[in-house]
Amino acid sequence: MRPLRLPRPIRPSRTLRDVHTRTIAASADTVGALIDRLSGDPDPVFPTPAWPAMRFDRPLGVGADGGHGFVRYRVTAHEPGRRIRFDFTSGSTGYHEAVVRPLGPDSCRVEHVLESEHRLGQRLLWWTAMRVLHCTVVEELLDNIEMAATGRVRTPVRRSPRVRLFNRLLWDRPKAVDLPAEARLARSAFPRTDFQDAWQMALLPGMPTEPEAWEGMLRAAFPVHGRAGGEILLGRDARHLDFRGSILVANGQVTLGTVVRIHHLGGRLYWVVVRRVHPFMARLALRRTHRRLALAVPSAGERERARATVE
């Protein structure tokens, strides 16, 4: 009697393919010129500052290495005005590309295709988190193309609660730095300083460069003591210690600095406790304000449209 042969289990394909298309009421040449400016300064297409900007180690072209956020890739094909292909260089094997297909003198179709090979863990991550983020970023990119090319977006994408949550969790965090030399108000606030620190974040495309726009992170708790040279100094004096908070916008960075002068032993005991939570509160205030202002910035397509109107 011949042994019973069980059917070979069907192994699901490890290839993931995701396609987004948009018909734009503008010529392929107009739209292609916009796509060729990806990663440029300014970039009229990629959805910054809500999402990390696309950056490369050289101008956009074959061989350029870079990516956006933690996604890394290299430009492997570039047909100016028609097609750009990016091959992944870390994490997964595959590519994503943008293609512009003419439909007539005043119409074209933009296609974004992602195709990659994923192991089981990567596939789980894709379906639980990365897919919804990827789809949102691509649709916002298409919104920017439509806005920049036509002046309106017929059906703009909306960020779901899950996307907003992931955006908040993945937002950059402040880094510790020395109190900048440009923070002159903070450096000269007291004849003697018993404590100082500073936390810094990069200004993203379109974000305000006036320190007054950032004042809200401390204004509710402390009165203003001075303004000069891109810096606002806030603070309060008390019998146990004096506190100053500095908001400095300079050199493409926003810096939240702190200087403290302690008066007596009671102030030192108080500060021993407070300084344990101070770094957390400073980072939280700066990060929250940074994200709030970034999300309030007009889209890349709107900024491009405004530039074109002025010119």
mmCIF file with all atom_site columns, C-alpha atoms in Angstrom, residues 49-177:
data_model
loop_
_atom_site.group_PDB
_atom_site.id
_atom_site.type_symbol
_atom_site.label_atom_id
_atom_site.label_alt_id
_atom_site.label_comp_id
_atom_site.label_asym_id
_atom_site.label_entity_id
_atom_site.label_seq_id
_atom_site.pdbx_PDB_ins_code
_atom_site.Cartn_x
_atom_site.Cartn_y
_atom_site.Cartn_z
_atom_site.occupancy
_atom_site.B_iso_or_equiv
_atom_site.pdbx_formal_charge
_atom_site.auth_seq_id
_atom_site.auth_comp_id
_atom_site.auth_asym_id
_atom_site.auth_atom_id
_atom_site.pdbx_PDB_model_num
ATOM 1   C CA . PRO A 1 49  ? 7.480   68.972 8.345   1.00 0.00 ? 49  PRO A CA 1
ATOM 2   C CA . ALA A 1 50  ? 4.722   66.580 9.457   1.00 0.00 ? 50  ALA A CA 1
ATOM 3   C CA . TRP A 1 51  ? 6.996   63.687 8.434   1.00 0.00 ? 51  TRP A CA 1
ATOM 4   C CA . PRO A 1 52  ? 10.811  63.428 8.296   1.00 0.00 ? 52  PRO A CA 1
ATOM 5   C CA . ALA A 1 53  ? 12.180  65.062 5.143   1.00 0.00 ? 53  ALA A CA 1
ATOM 6   C CA . MET A 1 54  ? 13.745  63.129 2.274   1.00 0.00 ? 54  MET A CA 1
ATOM 7   C CA . ARG A 1 55  ? 17.497  63.790 2.323   1.00 0.00 ? 55  ARG A CA 1
ATOM 8   C CA . PHE A 1 56  ? 20.419  62.563 0.184   1.00 0.00 ? 56  PHE A CA 1
ATOM 9   C CA . ASP A 1 57  ? 24.184  62.891 0.293   1.00 0.00 ? 57  ASP A CA 1
ATOM 10  C CA . ARG A 1 58  ? 24.164  64.686 -3.076  1.00 0.00 ? 58  ARG A CA 1
ATOM 11  C CA . PRO A 1 59  ? 21.674  66.221 -5.527  1.00 0.00 ? 59  PRO A CA 1
ATOM 12  C CA . LEU A 1 60  ? 18.901  63.881 -6.662  1.00 0.00 ? 60  LEU A CA 1
ATOM 13  C CA . GLY A 1 61  ? 20.270  61.467 -9.254  1.00 0.00 ? 61  GLY A CA 1
ATOM 14  C CA . VAL A 1 62  ? 21.504  57.912 -9.751  1.00 0.00 ? 62  VAL A CA 1
ATOM 15  C CA . GLY A 1 63  ? 23.836  56.932 -6.903  1.00 0.00 ? 63  GLY A CA 1
ATOM 16  C CA . ALA A 1 64  ? 22.465  59.384 -4.333  1.00 0.00 ? 64  ALA A CA 1
ATOM 17  C CA . ASP A 1 65  ? 22.240  57.745 -0.881  1.00 0.00 ? 65  ASP A CA 1
ATOM 18  C CA . GLY A 1 66  ? 19.792  58.802 1.809   1.00 0.00 ? 66  GLY A CA 1
ATOM 19  C CA . GLY A 1 67  ? 16.188  58.311 2.811   1.00 0.00 ? 67  GLY A CA 1
ATOM 20  C CA . HIS A 1 68  ? 13.583  59.724 5.168   1.00 0.00 ? 68  HIS A CA 1
ATOM 21  C CA . GLY A 1 69  ? 13.515  58.976 8.869   1.00 0.00 ? 69  GLY A CA 1
ATOM 22  C CA . PHE A 1 70  ? 14.706  55.426 9.499   1.00 0.00 ? 70  PHE A CA 1
ATOM 23  C CA . VAL A 1 71  ? 13.902  54.282 5.915   1.00 0.00 ? 71  VAL A CA 1
ATOM 24  C CA . ARG A 1 72  ? 17.143  54.189 3.891   1.00 0.00 ? 72  ARG A CA 1
ATOM 25  C CA . TYR A 1 73  ? 17.511  53.837 0.129   1.00 0.00 ? 73  TYR A CA 1
ATOM 26  C CA . ARG A 1 74  ? 19.596  54.737 -2.936  1.00 0.00 ? 74  ARG A CA 1
ATOM 27  C CA . VAL A 1 75  ? 18.519  56.286 -6.246  1.00 0.00 ? 75  VAL A CA 1
ATOM 28  C CA . THR A 1 76  ? 19.036  53.550 -8.890  1.00 0.00 ? 76  THR A CA 1
ATOM 29  C CA . ALA A 1 77  ? 17.118  55.029 -11.828 1.00 0.00 ? 77  ALA A CA 1
ATOM 30  C CA . HIS A 1 78  ? 16.197  58.562 -12.828 1.00 0.00 ? 78  HIS A CA 1
ATOM 31  C CA . GLU A 1 79  ? 14.473  59.566 -16.040 1.00 0.00 ? 79  GLU A CA 1
ATOM 32  C CA . PRO A 1 80  ? 14.085  63.335 -15.526 1.00 0.00 ? 80  PRO A CA 1
ATOM 33  C CA . GLY A 1 81  ? 10.478  64.402 -15.453 1.00 0.00 ? 81  GLY A CA 1
ATOM 34  C CA . ARG A 1 82  ? 9.170   60.857 -15.768 1.00 0.00 ? 82  ARG A CA 1
ATOM 35  C CA . ARG A 1 83  ? 10.536  58.278 -13.314 1.00 0.00 ? 83  ARG A CA 1
ATOM 36  C CA . ILE A 1 84  ? 12.611  57.924 -10.144 1.00 0.00 ? 84  ILE A CA 1
ATOM 37  C CA . ARG A 1 85  ? 13.405  54.571 -8.526  1.00 0.00 ? 85  ARG A CA 1
ATOM 38  C CA . PHE A 1 86  ? 14.809  54.089 -5.015  1.00 0.00 ? 86  PHE A CA 1
ATOM 39  C CA . ASP A 1 87  ? 16.256  50.720 -3.909  1.00 0.00 ? 87  ASP A CA 1
ATOM 40  C CA . PHE A 1 88  ? 16.206  49.979 -0.178  1.00 0.00 ? 88  PHE A CA 1
ATOM 41  C CA . THR A 1 89  ? 19.647  49.723 1.395   1.00 0.00 ? 89  THR A CA 1
ATOM 42  C CA . SER A 1 90  ? 18.684  48.551 4.893   1.00 0.00 ? 90  SER A CA 1
ATOM 43  C CA . GLY A 1 91  ? 15.976  46.457 6.509   1.00 0.00 ? 91  GLY A CA 1
ATOM 44  C CA . SER A 1 92  ? 14.179  44.917 3.527   1.00 0.00 ? 92  SER A CA 1
ATOM 45  C CA . THR A 1 93  ? 15.061  44.079 -0.082  1.00 0.00 ? 93  THR A CA 1
ATOM 46  C CA . GLY A 1 94  ? 13.076  45.913 -2.714  1.00 0.00 ? 94  GLY A CA 1
ATOM 47  C CA . TYR A 1 95  ? 12.317  49.344 -4.109  1.00 0.00 ? 95  TYR A CA 1
ATOM 48  C CA . HIS A 1 96  ? 9.830   52.146 -4.418  1.00 0.00 ? 96  HIS A CA 1
ATOM 49  C CA . GLU A 1 97  ? 9.427   54.398 -7.410  1.00 0.00 ? 97  GLU A CA 1
ATOM 50  C CA . ALA A 1 98  ? 7.418   57.334 -8.717  1.00 0.00 ? 98  ALA A CA 1
ATOM 51  C CA . VAL A 1 99  ? 6.321   57.402 -12.353 1.00 0.00 ? 99  VAL A CA 1
ATOM 52  C CA . VAL A 1 100 ? 4.572   60.166 -14.321 1.00 0.00 ? 100 VAL A CA 1
ATOM 53  C CA . ARG A 1 101 ? 2.497   58.960 -17.281 1.00 0.00 ? 101 ARG A CA 1
ATOM 54  C CA . PRO A 1 102 ? 1.083   61.514 -19.750 1.00 0.00 ? 102 PRO A CA 1
ATOM 55  C CA . LEU A 1 103 ? -2.657  61.223 -20.466 1.00 0.00 ? 103 LEU A CA 1
ATOM 56  C CA . GLY A 1 104 ? -2.988  64.300 -22.656 1.00 0.00 ? 104 GLY A CA 1
ATOM 57  C CA . PRO A 1 105 ? -1.721  67.883 -22.956 1.00 0.00 ? 105 PRO A CA 1
ATOM 58  C CA . ASP A 1 106 ? -3.266  68.879 -19.609 1.00 0.00 ? 106 ASP A CA 1
ATOM 59  C CA . SER A 1 107 ? -3.532  65.595 -17.728 1.00 0.00 ? 107 SER A CA 1
ATOM 60  C CA . CYS A 1 108 ? -1.256  62.907 -16.359 1.00 0.00 ? 108 CYS A CA 1
ATOM 61  C CA . ARG A 1 109 ? -1.237  60.024 -13.929 1.00 0.00 ? 109 ARG A CA 1
ATOM 62  C CA . VAL A 1 110 ? 1.247   59.725 -11.088 1.00 0.00 ? 110 VAL A CA 1
ATOM 63  C CA . GLU A 1 111 ? 1.991   56.236 -9.804  1.00 0.00 ? 111 GLU A CA 1
ATOM 64  C CA . HIS A 1 112 ? 3.884   55.305 -6.669  1.00 0.00 ? 112 HIS A CA 1
ATOM 65  C CA . VAL A 1 113 ? 4.837   51.637 -6.420  1.00 0.00 ? 113 VAL A CA 1
ATOM 66  C CA . LEU A 1 114 ? 6.471   49.879 -3.475  1.00 0.00 ? 114 LEU A CA 1
ATOM 67  C CA . GLU A 1 115 ? 7.648   46.292 -3.788  1.00 0.00 ? 115 GLU A CA 1
ATOM 68  C CA . SER A 1 116 ? 9.773   44.535 -1.183  1.00 0.00 ? 116 SER A CA 1
ATOM 69  C CA . GLU A 1 117 ? 10.651  41.169 0.326   1.00 0.00 ? 117 GLU A CA 1
ATOM 70  C CA . HIS A 1 118 ? 9.910   40.782 4.034   1.00 0.00 ? 118 HIS A CA 1
ATOM 71  C CA . ARG A 1 119 ? 10.604  38.168 6.661   1.00 0.00 ? 119 ARG A CA 1
ATOM 72  C CA . LEU A 1 120 ? 7.781   37.150 8.985   1.00 0.00 ? 120 LEU A CA 1
ATOM 73  C CA . GLY A 1 121 ? 8.597   39.731 11.655  1.00 0.00 ? 121 GLY A CA 1
ATOM 74  C CA . GLN A 1 122 ? 8.859   42.495 9.072   1.00 0.00 ? 122 GLN A CA 1
ATOM 75  C CA . ARG A 1 123 ? 5.528   41.458 7.545   1.00 0.00 ? 123 ARG A CA 1
ATOM 76  C CA . LEU A 1 124 ? 3.862   41.679 10.953  1.00 0.00 ? 124 LEU A CA 1
ATOM 77  C CA . LEU A 1 125 ? 5.342   45.125 11.484  1.00 0.00 ? 125 LEU A CA 1
ATOM 78  C CA . TRP A 1 126 ? 4.147   46.158 8.013   1.00 0.00 ? 126 TRP A CA 1
ATOM 79  C CA . TRP A 1 127 ? 0.540   45.120 8.578   1.00 0.00 ? 127 TRP A CA 1
ATOM 80  C CA . THR A 1 128 ? 0.290   46.434 12.143  1.00 0.00 ? 128 THR A CA 1
ATOM 81  C CA . ALA A 1 129 ? 1.996   49.787 11.738  1.00 0.00 ? 129 ALA A CA 1
ATOM 82  C CA . MET A 1 130 ? 4.118   50.545 8.695   1.00 0.00 ? 130 MET A CA 1
ATOM 83  C CA . ARG A 1 131 ? 1.445   50.083 6.024   1.00 0.00 ? 131 ARG A CA 1
ATOM 84  C CA . VAL A 1 132 ? -0.898  52.740 7.395   1.00 0.00 ? 132 VAL A CA 1
ATOM 85  C CA . LEU A 1 133 ? 2.008   55.168 7.848   1.00 0.00 ? 133 LEU A CA 1
ATOM 86  C CA . HIS A 1 134 ? 3.365   54.477 4.358   1.00 0.00 ? 134 HIS A CA 1
ATOM 87  C CA . CYS A 1 135 ? -0.042  54.915 2.737   1.00 0.00 ? 135 CYS A CA 1
ATOM 88  C CA . THR A 1 136 ? -0.644  58.201 4.555   1.00 0.00 ? 136 THR A CA 1
ATOM 89  C CA . VAL A 1 137 ? 2.749   59.647 3.588   1.00 0.00 ? 137 VAL A CA 1
ATOM 90  C CA . VAL A 1 138 ? 2.323   58.638 -0.067  1.00 0.00 ? 138 VAL A CA 1
ATOM 91  C CA . GLU A 1 139 ? -1.199  60.068 -0.268  1.00 0.00 ? 139 GLU A CA 1
ATOM 92  C CA . GLU A 1 140 ? 0.010   63.322 1.329   1.00 0.00 ? 140 GLU A CA 1
ATOM 93  C CA . LEU A 1 141 ? 2.825   63.395 -1.245  1.00 0.00 ? 141 LEU A CA 1
ATOM 94  C CA . LEU A 1 142 ? 0.225   63.057 -4.020  1.00 0.00 ? 142 LEU A CA 1
ATOM 95  C CA . ASP A 1 143 ? -1.857  65.794 -2.348  1.00 0.00 ? 143 ASP A CA 1
ATOM 96  C CA . ASN A 1 144 ? 1.182   68.092 -2.508  1.00 0.00 ? 144 ASN A CA 1
ATOM 97  C CA . ILE A 1 145 ? 1.722   67.354 -6.198  1.00 0.00 ? 145 ILE A CA 1
ATOM 98  C CA . GLU A 1 146 ? -1.931  68.080 -6.954  1.00 0.00 ? 146 GLU A CA 1
ATOM 99  C CA . MET A 1 147 ? -1.914  71.289 -4.896  1.00 0.00 ? 147 MET A CA 1
ATOM 100 C CA . ALA A 1 148 ? 1.344   72.593 -6.375  1.00 0.00 ? 148 ALA A CA 1
ATOM 101 C CA . ALA A 1 149 ? 0.300   71.756 -9.948  1.00 0.00 ? 149 ALA A CA 1
ATOM 102 C CA . THR A 1 150 ? -3.379  72.770 -9.885  1.00 0.00 ? 150 THR A CA 1
ATOM 103 C CA . GLY A 1 151 ? -3.962  74.948 -6.811  1.00 0.00 ? 151 GLY A CA 1
ATOM 104 C CA . ARG A 1 152 ? -6.422  72.574 -5.146  1.00 0.00 ? 152 ARG A CA 1
ATOM 105 C CA . VAL A 1 153 ? -6.812  69.027 -3.862  1.00 0.00 ? 153 VAL A CA 1
ATOM 106 C CA . ARG A 1 154 ? -10.081 67.342 -4.698  1.00 0.00 ? 154 ARG A CA 1
ATOM 107 C CA . THR A 1 155 ? -10.014 64.707 -1.932  1.00 0.00 ? 155 THR A CA 1
ATOM 108 C CA . PRO A 1 156 ? -7.218  65.358 0.589   1.00 0.00 ? 156 PRO A CA 1
ATOM 109 C CA . VAL A 1 157 ? -6.095  62.493 2.782   1.00 0.00 ? 157 VAL A CA 1
ATOM 110 C CA . ARG A 1 158 ? -7.068  62.549 6.453   1.00 0.00 ? 158 ARG A CA 1
ATOM 111 C CA . ARG A 1 159 ? -4.820  61.198 9.200   1.00 0.00 ? 159 ARG A CA 1
ATOM 112 C CA . SER A 1 160 ? -6.559  58.495 11.177  1.00 0.00 ? 160 SER A CA 1
ATOM 113 C CA . PRO A 1 161 ? -6.315  58.373 14.998  1.00 0.00 ? 161 PRO A CA 1
ATOM 114 C CA . ARG A 1 162 ? -3.831  55.491 14.643  1.00 0.00 ? 162 ARG A CA 1
ATOM 115 C CA . VAL A 1 163 ? -1.645  57.516 12.270  1.00 0.00 ? 163 VAL A CA 1
ATOM 116 C CA . ARG A 1 164 ? -1.724  60.514 14.620  1.00 0.00 ? 164 ARG A CA 1
ATOM 117 C CA . LEU A 1 165 ? -0.690  58.241 17.497  1.00 0.00 ? 165 LEU A CA 1
ATOM 118 C CA . PHE A 1 166 ? 2.241   56.789 15.535  1.00 0.00 ? 166 PHE A CA 1
ATOM 119 C CA . ASN A 1 167 ? 3.235   60.291 14.437  1.00 0.00 ? 167 ASN A CA 1
ATOM 120 C CA . ARG A 1 168 ? 3.351   61.400 18.075  1.00 0.00 ? 168 ARG A CA 1
ATOM 121 C CA . LEU A 1 169 ? 5.331   58.336 19.181  1.00 0.00 ? 169 LEU A CA 1
ATOM 122 C CA . LEU A 1 170 ? 7.870   58.619 16.351  1.00 0.00 ? 170 LEU A CA 1
ATOM 123 C CA . TRP A 1 171 ? 8.414   62.371 16.679  1.00 0.00 ? 171 TRP A CA 1
ATOM 124 C CA . ASP A 1 172 ? 12.046  63.371 17.191  1.00 0.00 ? 172 ASP A CA 1
ATOM 125 C CA . ARG A 1 173 ? 13.253  63.953 20.727  1.00 0.00 ? 173 ARG A CA 1
ATOM 126 C CA . PRO A 1 174 ? 15.319  66.900 21.994  1.00 0.00 ? 174 PRO A CA 1
ATOM 127 C CA . LYS A 1 175 ? 19.034  66.374 22.426  1.00 0.00 ? 175 LYS A CA 1
ATOM 128 C CA . ALA A 1 176 ? 21.123  67.696 25.298  1.00 0.00 ? 176 ALA A CA 1
ATOM 129 C CA . VAL A 1 177 ? 23.568  70.473 24.310  1.00 0.00 ? 177 VAL A CA 1
#
